[in-house]
């Protein structure tokens, strides 16, 4: 026995079947064209290669940064030992060890600089350049510390800070004034007769020796004053440079300019070639950070 709406049911069934097939066919056809397109697969492979290259570059950066950090930690440990060590043999061994660590840092920075030129991604390049800039500043500061330490070892001057250097400078200036007054008040040699020639020549020889000794002490005092003055000025300029690290961009630039002026003032009449070389390194480091270049006539 057939239902009365048999024809209507068949019509609606066919319509449902047709719409169901269409609804199923559309995503299937879209999926077919999507996955059969070679450009999408090629783009996917390109993205995978870029991701893999990014990971490789970041892995190299991390390895090199870990190496640099480990060398810094060893240098810090060696410096702590140097501050408390009094045995000359141990001090020499510690200094050699520190120099080895600094050489290893220089080699790692050279490798990093070479790898940064081959990097394809801007983020990794910027990170590498920041690391190179920071460690170049560290090496510049380290050369300053080594110069001051060697200078103290040679001259035998005990200076623990800026205040001690200023006090020693004032003391030396007083000594210099004393020597100058003694040299100015030295009586001129009297003309002796021929009968007292022997005694006169003896007295003249003693006066000449005393004058030569005063002149030598005066020259040593002048040299020491010049060295201490340069060290005080160097410490002041370096303090300005270090204080600029935590400031805003405008304040940092102004502070670096003031520090640079202090270093340039030392170059007008440096006390030694070592001091001149250290000051030039500091000025080059500041100019690099400020984006300046050395002029034709030197530093201004």
PDB file of C-alpha atoms in Angstrom:
ATOM      1  CA  UNK A   1       0.000   0.000   0.000  1.00  0.00           C
ATOM      2  CA  UNK A   2       1.648   3.250  -1.187  1.00  0.00           C
ATOM      3  CA  UNK A   3       1.379   6.454   0.774  1.00  0.00           C
ATOM      4  CA  UNK A   4      -0.697   9.224  -0.732  1.00  0.00           C
ATOM      5  CA  UNK A   5       2.340  11.649  -0.956  1.00  0.00           C
ATOM      6  CA  UNK A   6       4.645   9.158  -2.634  1.00  0.00           C
ATOM      7  CA  UNK A   7       5.487  11.467  -5.533  1.00  0.00           C
ATOM      8  CA  UNK A   8       6.136  14.419  -3.246  1.00  0.00           C
ATOM      9  CA  UNK A   9       8.404  12.310  -1.052  1.00  0.00           C
ATOM     10  CA  UNK A  10      10.434  11.165  -4.039  1.00  0.00           C
ATOM     11  CA  UNK A  11      10.806  14.746  -5.252  1.00  0.00           C
ATOM     12  CA  UNK A  12      12.026  15.969  -1.870  1.00  0.00           C
ATOM     13  CA  UNK A  13      14.406  13.001  -1.555  1.00  0.00           C
ATOM     14  CA  UNK A  14      15.986  13.777  -4.925  1.00  0.00           C
ATOM     15  CA  UNK A  15      16.334  17.439  -3.969  1.00  0.00           C
ATOM     16  CA  UNK A  16      18.015  16.509  -0.671  1.00  0.00           C
ATOM     17  CA  UNK A  17      20.366  14.128  -2.463  1.00  0.00           C
ATOM     18  CA  UNK A  18      21.271  16.792  -5.026  1.00  0.00           C
ATOM     19  CA  UNK A  19      22.003  19.449  -2.392  1.00  0.00           C
ATOM     20  CA  UNK A  20      24.006  16.945  -0.312  1.00  0.00           C
ATOM     21  CA  UNK A  21      26.165  16.003  -3.298  1.00  0.00           C
ATOM     22  CA  UNK A  22      26.748  19.667  -4.146  1.00  0.00           C
ATOM     23  CA  UNK A  23      27.640  20.500  -0.553  1.00  0.00           C
ATOM     24  CA  UNK A  24      30.112  17.646  -0.436  1.00  0.00           C
ATOM     25  CA  UNK A  25      31.581  18.322  -3.865  1.00  0.00           C
ATOM     26  CA  UNK A  26      32.475  21.979  -3.262  1.00  0.00           C
ATOM     27  CA  UNK A  27      35.029  21.413  -0.435  1.00  0.00           C
ATOM     28  CA  UNK A  28      36.395  18.357  -2.209  1.00  0.00           C
ATOM     29  CA  UNK A  29      37.017  20.300  -5.406  1.00  0.00           C
ATOM     30  CA  UNK A  30      38.512  23.230  -3.462  1.00  0.00           C
ATOM     31  CA  UNK A  31      40.799  20.873  -1.554  1.00  0.00           C
ATOM     32  CA  UNK A  32      41.894  19.229  -4.780  1.00  0.00           C
ATOM     33  CA  UNK A  33      42.893  22.517  -6.405  1.00  0.00           C
ATOM     34  CA  UNK A  34      44.470  23.737  -3.186  1.00  0.00           C
ATOM     35  CA  UNK A  35      46.744  20.764  -2.678  1.00  0.00           C
ATOM     36  CA  UNK A  36      47.439  20.139  -6.337  1.00  0.00           C
ATOM     37  CA  UNK A  37      48.830  23.686  -6.819  1.00  0.00           C
ATOM     38  CA  UNK A  38      52.638  23.442  -6.985  1.00  0.00           C
ATOM     39  CA  UNK A  39      53.272  27.096  -5.967  1.00  0.00           C
ATOM     40  CA  UNK A  40      51.714  26.556  -2.545  1.00  0.00           C
ATOM     41  CA  UNK A  41      53.860  23.502  -1.922  1.00  0.00           C
ATOM     42  CA  UNK A  42      56.927  25.434  -3.094  1.00  0.00           C
ATOM     43  CA  UNK A  43      56.061  28.345  -0.782  1.00  0.00           C
ATOM     44  CA  UNK A  44      55.659  25.900   2.068  1.00  0.00           C
ATOM     45  CA  UNK A  45      59.110  24.446   1.391  1.00  0.00           C
ATOM     46  CA  UNK A  46      60.593  27.950   1.194  1.00  0.00           C
ATOM     47  CA  UNK A  47      59.116  28.847   4.579  1.00  0.00           C
ATOM     48  CA  UNK A  48      60.522  25.646   6.033  1.00  0.00           C
ATOM     49  CA  UNK A  49      63.992  26.463   4.680  1.00  0.00           C
ATOM     50  CA  UNK A  50      63.836  30.003   6.093  1.00  0.00           C
ATOM     51  CA  UNK A  51      62.740  28.677   9.463  1.00  0.00           C
ATOM     52  CA  UNK A  52      65.586  26.177   9.463  1.00  0.00           C
ATOM     53  CA  UNK A  53      68.114  28.880   8.521  1.00  0.00           C
ATOM     54  CA  UNK A  54      66.807  31.160  11.259  1.00  0.00           C
ATOM     55  CA  UNK A  55      67.241  28.380  13.785  1.00  0.00           C
ATOM     56  CA  UNK A  56      70.798  27.731  12.591  1.00  0.00           C
ATOM     57  CA  UNK A  57      71.756  31.409  12.824  1.00  0.00           C
ATOM     58  CA  UNK A  58      70.233  31.762  16.283  1.00  0.00           C
ATOM     59  CA  UNK A  59      71.962  28.563  17.418  1.00  0.00           C
ATOM     60  CA  UNK A  60      75.348  29.955  16.281  1.00  0.00           C
ATOM     61  CA  UNK A  61      74.650  33.228  18.075  1.00  0.00           C
ATOM     62  CA  UNK A  62      73.748  31.409  21.282  1.00  0.00           C
ATOM     63  CA  UNK A  63      76.863  29.240  21.137  1.00  0.00           C
ATOM     64  CA  UNK A  64      79.139  32.254  20.564  1.00  0.00           C
ATOM     65  CA  UNK A  65      77.392  34.297  23.246  1.00  0.00           C
ATOM     66  CA  UNK A  66      77.765  31.440  25.739  1.00  0.00           C
ATOM     67  CA  UNK A  67      81.465  31.231  24.866  1.00  0.00           C
ATOM     68  CA  UNK A  68      81.951  34.976  25.387  1.00  0.00           C
ATOM     69  CA  UNK A  69      80.035  34.882  28.664  1.00  0.00           C
ATOM     70  CA  UNK A  70      82.160  32.024  29.990  1.00  0.00           C
ATOM     71  CA  UNK A  71      85.353  33.961  29.136  1.00  0.00           C
ATOM     72  CA  UNK A  72      84.001  37.027  30.952  1.00  0.00           C
ATOM     73  CA  UNK A  73      83.258  34.952  34.032  1.00  0.00           C
ATOM     74  CA  UNK A  74      86.798  33.548  34.007  1.00  0.00           C
ATOM     75  CA  UNK A  75      88.271  37.053  33.648  1.00  0.00           C
ATOM     76  CA  UNK A  76      86.176  38.285  36.566  1.00  0.00           C
ATOM     77  CA  UNK A  77      87.355  35.384  38.718  1.00  0.00           C
ATOM     78  CA  UNK A  78      90.988  36.064  37.761  1.00  0.00           C
ATOM     79  CA  UNK A  79      90.614  39.768  38.614  1.00  0.00           C
ATOM     80  CA  UNK A  80      89.312  38.858  42.064  1.00  0.00           C
ATOM     81  CA  UNK A  81      92.368  36.701  42.630  1.00  0.00           C
ATOM     82  CA  UNK A  82      94.667  39.484  41.414  1.00  0.00           C
ATOM     83  CA  UNK A  83      93.262  41.923  43.967  1.00  0.00           C
ATOM     84  CA  UNK A  84      94.232  39.649  46.851  1.00  0.00           C
ATOM     85  CA  UNK A  85      97.397  37.986  45.500  1.00  0.00           C
ATOM     86  CA  UNK A  86     100.845  39.283  46.500  1.00  0.00           C
ATOM     87  CA  UNK A  87     103.107  36.543  45.078  1.00  0.00           C
ATOM     88  CA  UNK A  88     104.777  37.856  41.911  1.00  0.00           C
ATOM     89  CA  UNK A  89     104.872  34.428  40.242  1.00  0.00           C
ATOM     90  CA  UNK A  90     101.167  33.856  40.833  1.00  0.00           C
ATOM     91  CA  UNK A  91     100.372  37.398  39.677  1.00  0.00           C
ATOM     92  CA  UNK A  92     102.305  36.818  36.454  1.00  0.00           C
ATOM     93  CA  UNK A  93     100.471  33.541  35.843  1.00  0.00           C
ATOM     94  CA  UNK A  94      97.109  35.236  36.472  1.00  0.00           C
ATOM     95  CA  UNK A  95      97.966  38.068  34.081  1.00  0.00           C
ATOM     96  CA  UNK A  96      98.938  35.556  31.400  1.00  0.00           C
ATOM     97  CA  UNK A  97      95.692  33.670  31.964  1.00  0.00           C
ATOM     98  CA  UNK A  98      93.691  36.892  31.625  1.00  0.00           C
ATOM     99  CA  UNK A  99      95.469  37.745  28.382  1.00  0.00           C
ATOM    100  CA  UNK A 100      94.658  34.280  27.019  1.00  0.00           C
ATOM    101  CA  UNK A 101      90.979  34.838  27.810  1.00  0.00           C
ATOM    102  CA  UNK A 102      91.062  38.234  26.095  1.00  0.00           C
ATOM    103  CA  UNK A 103      92.676  36.677  23.016  1.00  0.00           C
ATOM    104  CA  UNK A 104      89.973  33.995  22.970  1.00  0.00           C
ATOM    105  CA  UNK A 105      87.315  36.729  23.148  1.00  0.00           C
ATOM    106  CA  UNK A 106      88.965  38.505  20.204  1.00  0.00           C
ATOM    107  CA  UNK A 107      88.915  35.270  18.150  1.00  0.00           C
ATOM    108  CA  UNK A 108      85.238  34.636  18.962  1.00  0.00           C
ATOM    109  CA  UNK A 109      84.321  38.220  18.053  1.00  0.00           C
ATOM    110  CA  UNK A 110      86.149  37.826  14.744  1.00  0.00           C
ATOM    111  CA  UNK A 111      84.124  34.686  13.998  1.00  0.00           C
ATOM    112  CA  UNK A 112      80.907  36.449  14.986  1.00  0.00           C
ATOM    113  CA  UNK A 113      81.733  39.414  12.750  1.00  0.00           C
ATOM    114  CA  UNK A 114      82.370  37.046   9.838  1.00  0.00           C
ATOM    115  CA  UNK A 115      79.127  35.120  10.464  1.00  0.00           C
ATOM    116  CA  UNK A 116      77.099  38.334  10.745  1.00  0.00           C
ATOM    117  CA  UNK A 117      78.009  39.272   7.164  1.00  0.00           C
ATOM    118  CA  UNK A 118      76.466  35.992   5.968  1.00  0.00           C
ATOM    119  CA  UNK A 119      73.224  36.289   7.947  1.00  0.00           C
ATOM    120  CA  UNK A 120      70.059  36.793   5.902  1.00  0.00           C
ATOM    121  CA  UNK A 121      67.639  37.918   8.615  1.00  0.00           C
ATOM    122  CA  UNK A 122      67.699  41.473   9.918  1.00  0.00           C
ATOM    123  CA  UNK A 123      66.823  40.524  13.506  1.00  0.00           C
ATOM    124  CA  UNK A 124      69.783  38.179  13.811  1.00  0.00           C
ATOM    125  CA  UNK A 125      72.083  40.760  12.203  1.00  0.00           C
ATOM    126  CA  UNK A 126      71.015  43.426  14.684  1.00  0.00           C
ATOM    127  CA  UNK A 127      71.542  41.054  17.583  1.00  0.00           C
ATOM    128  CA  UNK A 128      75.031  40.181  16.323  1.00  0.00           C
ATOM    129  CA  UNK A 129      75.939  43.856  15.851  1.00  0.00           C
ATOM    130  CA  UNK A 130      74.740  44.691  19.382  1.00  0.00           C
ATOM    131  CA  UNK A 131      76.911  41.919  20.804  1.00  0.00           C
ATOM    132  CA  UNK A 132      79.926  43.130  18.804  1.00  0.00           C
ATOM    133  CA  UNK A 133      79.381  46.734  19.942  1.00  0.00           C
ATOM    134  CA  UNK A 134      79.087  45.789  23.621  1.00  0.00           C
ATOM    135  CA  UNK A 135      82.184  43.606  23.575  1.00  0.00           C
ATOM    136  CA  UNK A 136      84.180  46.224  21.664  1.00  0.00           C
ATOM    137  CA  UNK A 137      83.348  48.651  24.482  1.00  0.00           C
ATOM    138  CA  UNK A 138      84.389  46.009  27.003  1.00  0.00           C
ATOM    139  CA  UNK A 139      87.737  45.475  25.278  1.00  0.00           C
ATOM    140  CA  UNK A 140      88.317  49.224  25.161  1.00  0.00           C
ATOM    141  CA  UNK A 141      87.568  49.538  28.884  1.00  0.00           C
ATOM    142  CA  UNK A 142      89.746  46.538  29.585  1.00  0.00           C
ATOM    143  CA  UNK A 143      92.693  48.088  27.747  1.00  0.00           C
ATOM    144  CA  UNK A 144      92.248  51.186  29.915  1.00  0.00           C
ATOM    145  CA  UNK A 145      92.255  49.087  33.084  1.00  0.00           C
ATOM    146  CA  UNK A 146      95.376  47.212  31.955  1.00  0.00           C
ATOM    147  CA  UNK A 147      97.149  50.471  31.098  1.00  0.00           C
ATOM    148  CA  UNK A 148      96.405  51.991  34.503  1.00  0.00           C
ATOM    149  CA  UNK A 149      97.464  48.796  36.256  1.00  0.00           C
ATOM    150  CA  UNK A 150     100.751  48.648  34.341  1.00  0.00           C
ATOM    151  CA  UNK A 151     101.338  52.341  34.999  1.00  0.00           C
ATOM    152  CA  UNK A 152     100.860  51.824  38.706  1.00  0.00           C
ATOM    153  CA  UNK A 153     103.194  48.833  38.683  1.00  0.00           C
ATOM    154  CA  UNK A 154     105.913  50.831  36.909  1.00  0.00           C
ATOM    155  CA  UNK A 155     105.638  54.011  38.942  1.00  0.00           C
ATOM    156  CA  UNK A 156     104.855  52.365  42.266  1.00  0.00           C
ATOM    157  CA  UNK A 157     101.940  54.732  42.896  1.00  0.00           C
ATOM    158  CA  UNK A 158      99.220  53.381  45.144  1.00  0.00           C
ATOM    159  CA  UNK A 159      95.937  54.727  43.756  1.00  0.00           C
ATOM    160  CA  UNK A 160      92.596  53.151  44.533  1.00  0.00           C
ATOM    161  CA  UNK A 161      90.405  55.828  43.065  1.00  0.00           C
ATOM    162  CA  UNK A 162      89.930  59.327  41.810  1.00  0.00           C
ATOM    163  CA  UNK A 163      90.095  60.917  45.268  1.00  0.00           C
ATOM    164  CA  UNK A 164      93.408  59.235  46.105  1.00  0.00           C
ATOM    165  CA  UNK A 165      94.884  60.354  42.795  1.00  0.00           C
ATOM    166  CA  UNK A 166      93.765  63.935  43.431  1.00  0.00           C
ATOM    167  CA  UNK A 167      95.349  63.905  46.907  1.00  0.00           C
ATOM    168  CA  UNK A 168      98.614  62.507  45.523  1.00  0.00           C
ATOM    169  CA  UNK A 169      98.568  65.129  42.785  1.00  0.00           C
ATOM    170  CA  UNK A 170      98.189  67.959  45.327  1.00  0.00           C
ATOM    171  CA  UNK A 171     101.020  66.507  47.420  1.00  0.00           C
ATOM    172  CA  UNK A 172     103.310  66.242  44.417  1.00  0.00           C
ATOM    173  CA  UNK A 173     102.515  69.809  43.377  1.00  0.00           C
ATOM    174  CA  UNK A 174     103.577  71.018  46.832  1.00  0.00           C
ATOM    175  CA  UNK A 175     106.826  69.074  46.498  1.00  0.00           C
ATOM    176  CA  UNK A 176     107.354  70.576  43.061  1.00  0.00           C
ATOM    177  CA  UNK A 177     106.874  74.088  44.464  1.00  0.00           C
ATOM    178  CA  UNK A 178     109.472  73.303  47.160  1.00  0.00           C
ATOM    179  CA  UNK A 179     112.006  72.151  44.582  1.00  0.00           C
ATOM    180  CA  UNK A 180     111.377  75.193  42.425  1.00  0.00           C
ATOM    181  CA  UNK A 181     111.858  77.516  45.402  1.00  0.00           C
ATOM    182  CA  UNK A 182     115.080  75.696  46.345  1.00  0.00           C
ATOM    183  CA  UNK A 183     116.379  75.989  42.805  1.00  0.00           C
ATOM    184  CA  UNK A 184     115.493  79.698  42.638  1.00  0.00           C
ATOM    185  CA  UNK A 185     117.168  80.497  45.980  1.00  0.00           C
ATOM    186  CA  UNK A 186     120.381  78.616  45.200  1.00  0.00           C
ATOM    187  CA  UNK A 187     123.274  81.139  45.471  1.00  0.00           C
ATOM    188  CA  UNK A 188     125.432  81.739  42.446  1.00  0.00           C
ATOM    189  CA  UNK A 189     128.995  80.340  42.652  1.00  0.00           C
ATOM    190  CA  UNK A 190     131.454  83.002  43.912  1.00  0.00           C
ATOM    191  CA  UNK A 191     134.588  83.891  41.952  1.00  0.00           C
ATOM    192  CA  UNK A 192     137.585  82.599  43.823  1.00  0.00           C
ATOM    193  CA  UNK A 193     141.155  83.820  43.608  1.00  0.00           C
ATOM    194  CA  UNK A 194     143.949  81.684  42.212  1.00  0.00           C
ATOM    195  CA  UNK A 195     145.223  80.929  45.698  1.00  0.00           C
ATOM    196  CA  UNK A 196     141.982  79.289  46.738  1.00  0.00           C
ATOM    197  CA  UNK A 197     141.406  77.601  43.407  1.00  0.00           C
ATOM    198  CA  UNK A 198     141.521  74.133  44.874  1.00  0.00           C
ATOM    199  CA  UNK A 199     138.952  74.873  47.559  1.00  0.00           C
ATOM    200  CA  UNK A 200     136.784  76.820  45.125  1.00  0.00           C
ATOM    201  CA  UNK A 201     136.685  74.044  42.612  1.00  0.00           C
ATOM    202  CA  UNK A 202     135.716  71.602  45.341  1.00  0.00           C
ATOM    203  CA  UNK A 203     132.897  73.857  46.517  1.00  0.00           C
ATOM    204  CA  UNK A 204     131.772  74.436  42.952  1.00  0.00           C
ATOM    205  CA  UNK A 205     131.690  70.706  42.325  1.00  0.00           C
ATOM    206  CA  UNK A 206     129.541  70.167  45.393  1.00  0.00           C
ATOM    207  CA  UNK A 207     127.167  72.974  44.334  1.00  0.00           C
ATOM    208  CA  UNK A 208     126.889  71.600  40.802  1.00  0.00           C
ATOM    209  CA  UNK A 209     126.099  68.104  42.101  1.00  0.00           C
ATOM    210  CA  UNK A 210     123.411  69.519  44.405  1.00  0.00           C
ATOM    211  CA  UNK A 211     121.948  71.579  41.568  1.00  0.00           C
ATOM    212  CA  UNK A 212     121.936  68.545  39.270  1.00  0.00           C
ATOM    213  CA  UNK A 213     120.201  66.505  41.951  1.00  0.00           C
ATOM    214  CA  UNK A 214     117.603  69.247  42.457  1.00  0.00           C
ATOM    215  CA  UNK A 215     117.104  69.472  38.690  1.00  0.00           C
ATOM    216  CA  UNK A 216     116.637  65.719  38.433  1.00  0.00           C
ATOM    217  CA  UNK A 217     114.118  65.686  41.270  1.00  0.00           C
ATOM    218  CA  UNK A 218     112.330  68.637  39.724  1.00  0.00           C
ATOM    219  CA  UNK A 219     112.043  66.855  36.378  1.00  0.00           C
ATOM    220  CA  UNK A 220     110.804  63.666  38.032  1.00  0.00           C
ATOM    221  CA  UNK A 221     108.199  65.656  39.938  1.00  0.00           C
ATOM    222  CA  UNK A 222     107.036  67.395  36.766  1.00  0.00           C
ATOM    223  CA  UNK A 223     106.695  64.046  35.003  1.00  0.00           C
ATOM    224  CA  UNK A 224     104.822  62.563  37.940  1.00  0.00           C
ATOM    225  CA  UNK A 225     102.489  65.573  38.116  1.00  0.00           C
ATOM    226  CA  UNK A 226     101.746  65.273  34.390  1.00  0.00           C
ATOM    227  CA  UNK A 227     101.025  61.549  34.710  1.00  0.00           C
ATOM    228  CA  UNK A 228      98.771  61.989  37.734  1.00  0.00           C
ATOM    229  CA  UNK A 229      96.948  64.887  36.075  1.00  0.00           C
ATOM    230  CA  UNK A 230      96.267  62.762  33.000  1.00  0.00           C
ATOM    231  CA  UNK A 231      95.091  59.860  35.176  1.00  0.00           C
ATOM    232  CA  UNK A 232      92.689  62.117  37.095  1.00  0.00           C
ATOM    233  CA  UNK A 233      91.337  63.633  33.873  1.00  0.00           C
ATOM    234  CA  UNK A 234      91.090  60.170  32.326  1.00  0.00           C
ATOM    235  CA  UNK A 235      89.111  58.883  35.314  1.00  0.00           C
ATOM    236  CA  UNK A 236      86.755  61.878  35.196  1.00  0.00           C
ATOM    237  CA  UNK A 237      86.076  61.470  31.475  1.00  0.00           C
ATOM    238  CA  UNK A 238      85.604  57.717  31.828  1.00  0.00           C
ATOM    239  CA  UNK A 239      83.130  58.258  34.705  1.00  0.00           C
ATOM    240  CA  UNK A 240      81.037  60.482  32.440  1.00  0.00           C
ATOM    241  CA  UNK A 241      81.072  57.818  29.734  1.00  0.00           C
ATOM    242  CA  UNK A 242      80.019  55.058  32.117  1.00  0.00           C
ATOM    243  CA  UNK A 243      77.282  57.185  33.704  1.00  0.00           C
ATOM    244  CA  UNK A 244      75.703  57.764  30.278  1.00  0.00           C
ATOM    245  CA  UNK A 245      74.785  54.076  29.931  1.00  0.00           C
ATOM    246  CA  UNK A 246      71.504  54.300  31.861  1.00  0.00           C
ATOM    247  CA  UNK A 247      70.280  57.624  30.433  1.00  0.00           C
ATOM    248  CA  UNK A 248      67.947  58.583  27.628  1.00  0.00           C
ATOM    249  CA  UNK A 249      69.204  59.010  24.087  1.00  0.00           C
ATOM    250  CA  UNK A 250      69.596  62.816  24.269  1.00  0.00           C
ATOM    251  CA  UNK A 251      71.178  62.792  27.735  1.00  0.00           C
ATOM    252  CA  UNK A 252      73.485  59.934  26.742  1.00  0.00           C
ATOM    253  CA  UNK A 253      74.655  61.825  23.648  1.00  0.00           C
ATOM    254  CA  UNK A 254      75.334  64.976  25.689  1.00  0.00           C
ATOM    255  CA  UNK A 255      77.198  62.991  28.363  1.00  0.00           C
ATOM    256  CA  UNK A 256      79.300  61.213  25.731  1.00  0.00           C
ATOM    257  CA  UNK A 257      80.180  64.567  24.136  1.00  0.00           C
ATOM    258  CA  UNK A 258      81.383  65.871  27.526  1.00  0.00           C
ATOM    259  CA  UNK A 259      83.390  62.686  28.066  1.00  0.00           C
ATOM    260  CA  UNK A 260      84.928  63.052  24.604  1.00  0.00           C
ATOM    261  CA  UNK A 261      85.965  66.639  25.334  1.00  0.00           C
ATOM    262  CA  UNK A 262      87.736  65.418  28.475  1.00  0.00           C
ATOM    263  CA  UNK A 263      89.645  62.770  26.503  1.00  0.00           C
ATOM    264  CA  UNK A 264      90.536  65.241  23.727  1.00  0.00           C
ATOM    265  CA  UNK A 265      91.912  67.657  26.355  1.00  0.00           C
ATOM    266  CA  UNK A 266      94.361  64.961  27.484  1.00  0.00           C
ATOM    267  CA  UNK A 267      95.612  64.580  23.892  1.00  0.00           C
ATOM    268  CA  UNK A 268      96.746  68.226  23.841  1.00  0.00           C
ATOM    269  CA  UNK A 269      99.775  67.271  25.955  1.00  0.00           C
ATOM    270  CA  UNK A 270      99.785  63.561  26.916  1.00  0.00           C
ATOM    271  CA  UNK A 271     102.196  62.478  29.631  1.00  0.00           C
ATOM    272  CA  UNK A 272     103.239  59.284  27.808  1.00  0.00           C
ATOM    273  CA  UNK A 273     102.709  57.349  24.605  1.00  0.00           C
ATOM    274  CA  UNK A 274     100.754  54.662  26.466  1.00  0.00           C
ATOM    275  CA  UNK A 275      98.362  57.280  27.812  1.00  0.00           C
ATOM    276  CA  UNK A 276      97.972  58.743  24.317  1.00  0.00           C
ATOM    277  CA  UNK A 277      97.161  55.310  22.828  1.00  0.00           C
ATOM    278  CA  UNK A 278      94.580  54.565  25.536  1.00  0.00           C
ATOM    279  CA  UNK A 279      92.902  57.953  25.115  1.00  0.00           C
ATOM    280  CA  UNK A 280      92.720  57.506  21.343  1.00  0.00           C
ATOM    281  CA  UNK A 281      91.057  54.108  21.816  1.00  0.00           C
ATOM    282  CA  UNK A 282      88.457  55.635  24.124  1.00  0.00           C
ATOM    283  CA  UNK A 283      87.755  58.481  21.671  1.00  0.00           C
ATOM    284  CA  UNK A 284      87.404  56.008  18.786  1.00  0.00           C
ATOM    285  CA  UNK A 285      84.939  53.988  20.862  1.00  0.00           C
ATOM    286  CA  UNK A 286      82.859  57.097  21.673  1.00  0.00           C
ATOM    287  CA  UNK A 287      82.986  58.292  18.040  1.00  0.00           C
ATOM    288  CA  UNK A 288      81.790  54.891  16.885  1.00  0.00           C
ATOM    289  CA  UNK A 289      78.818  55.087  19.228  1.00  0.00           C
ATOM    290  CA  UNK A 290      78.047  58.679  18.198  1.00  0.00           C
ATOM    291  CA  UNK A 291      78.467  57.893  14.500  1.00  0.00           C
ATOM    292  CA  UNK A 292      81.357  60.322  14.023  1.00  0.00           C
ATOM    293  CA  UNK A 293      84.541  59.949  11.997  1.00  0.00           C
ATOM    294  CA  UNK A 294      88.048  61.169  12.722  1.00  0.00           C
ATOM    295  CA  UNK A 295      88.830  64.422  10.958  1.00  0.00           C
ATOM    296  CA  UNK A 296      91.716  65.080   8.601  1.00  0.00           C
ATOM    297  CA  UNK A 297      93.605  66.997  11.292  1.00  0.00           C
ATOM    298  CA  UNK A 298      92.965  64.443  14.040  1.00  0.00           C
ATOM    299  CA  UNK A 299      90.560  64.678  16.953  1.00  0.00           C
ATOM    300  CA  UNK A 300      88.638  67.891  17.600  1.00  0.00           C
TER     301      UNK A 300
END
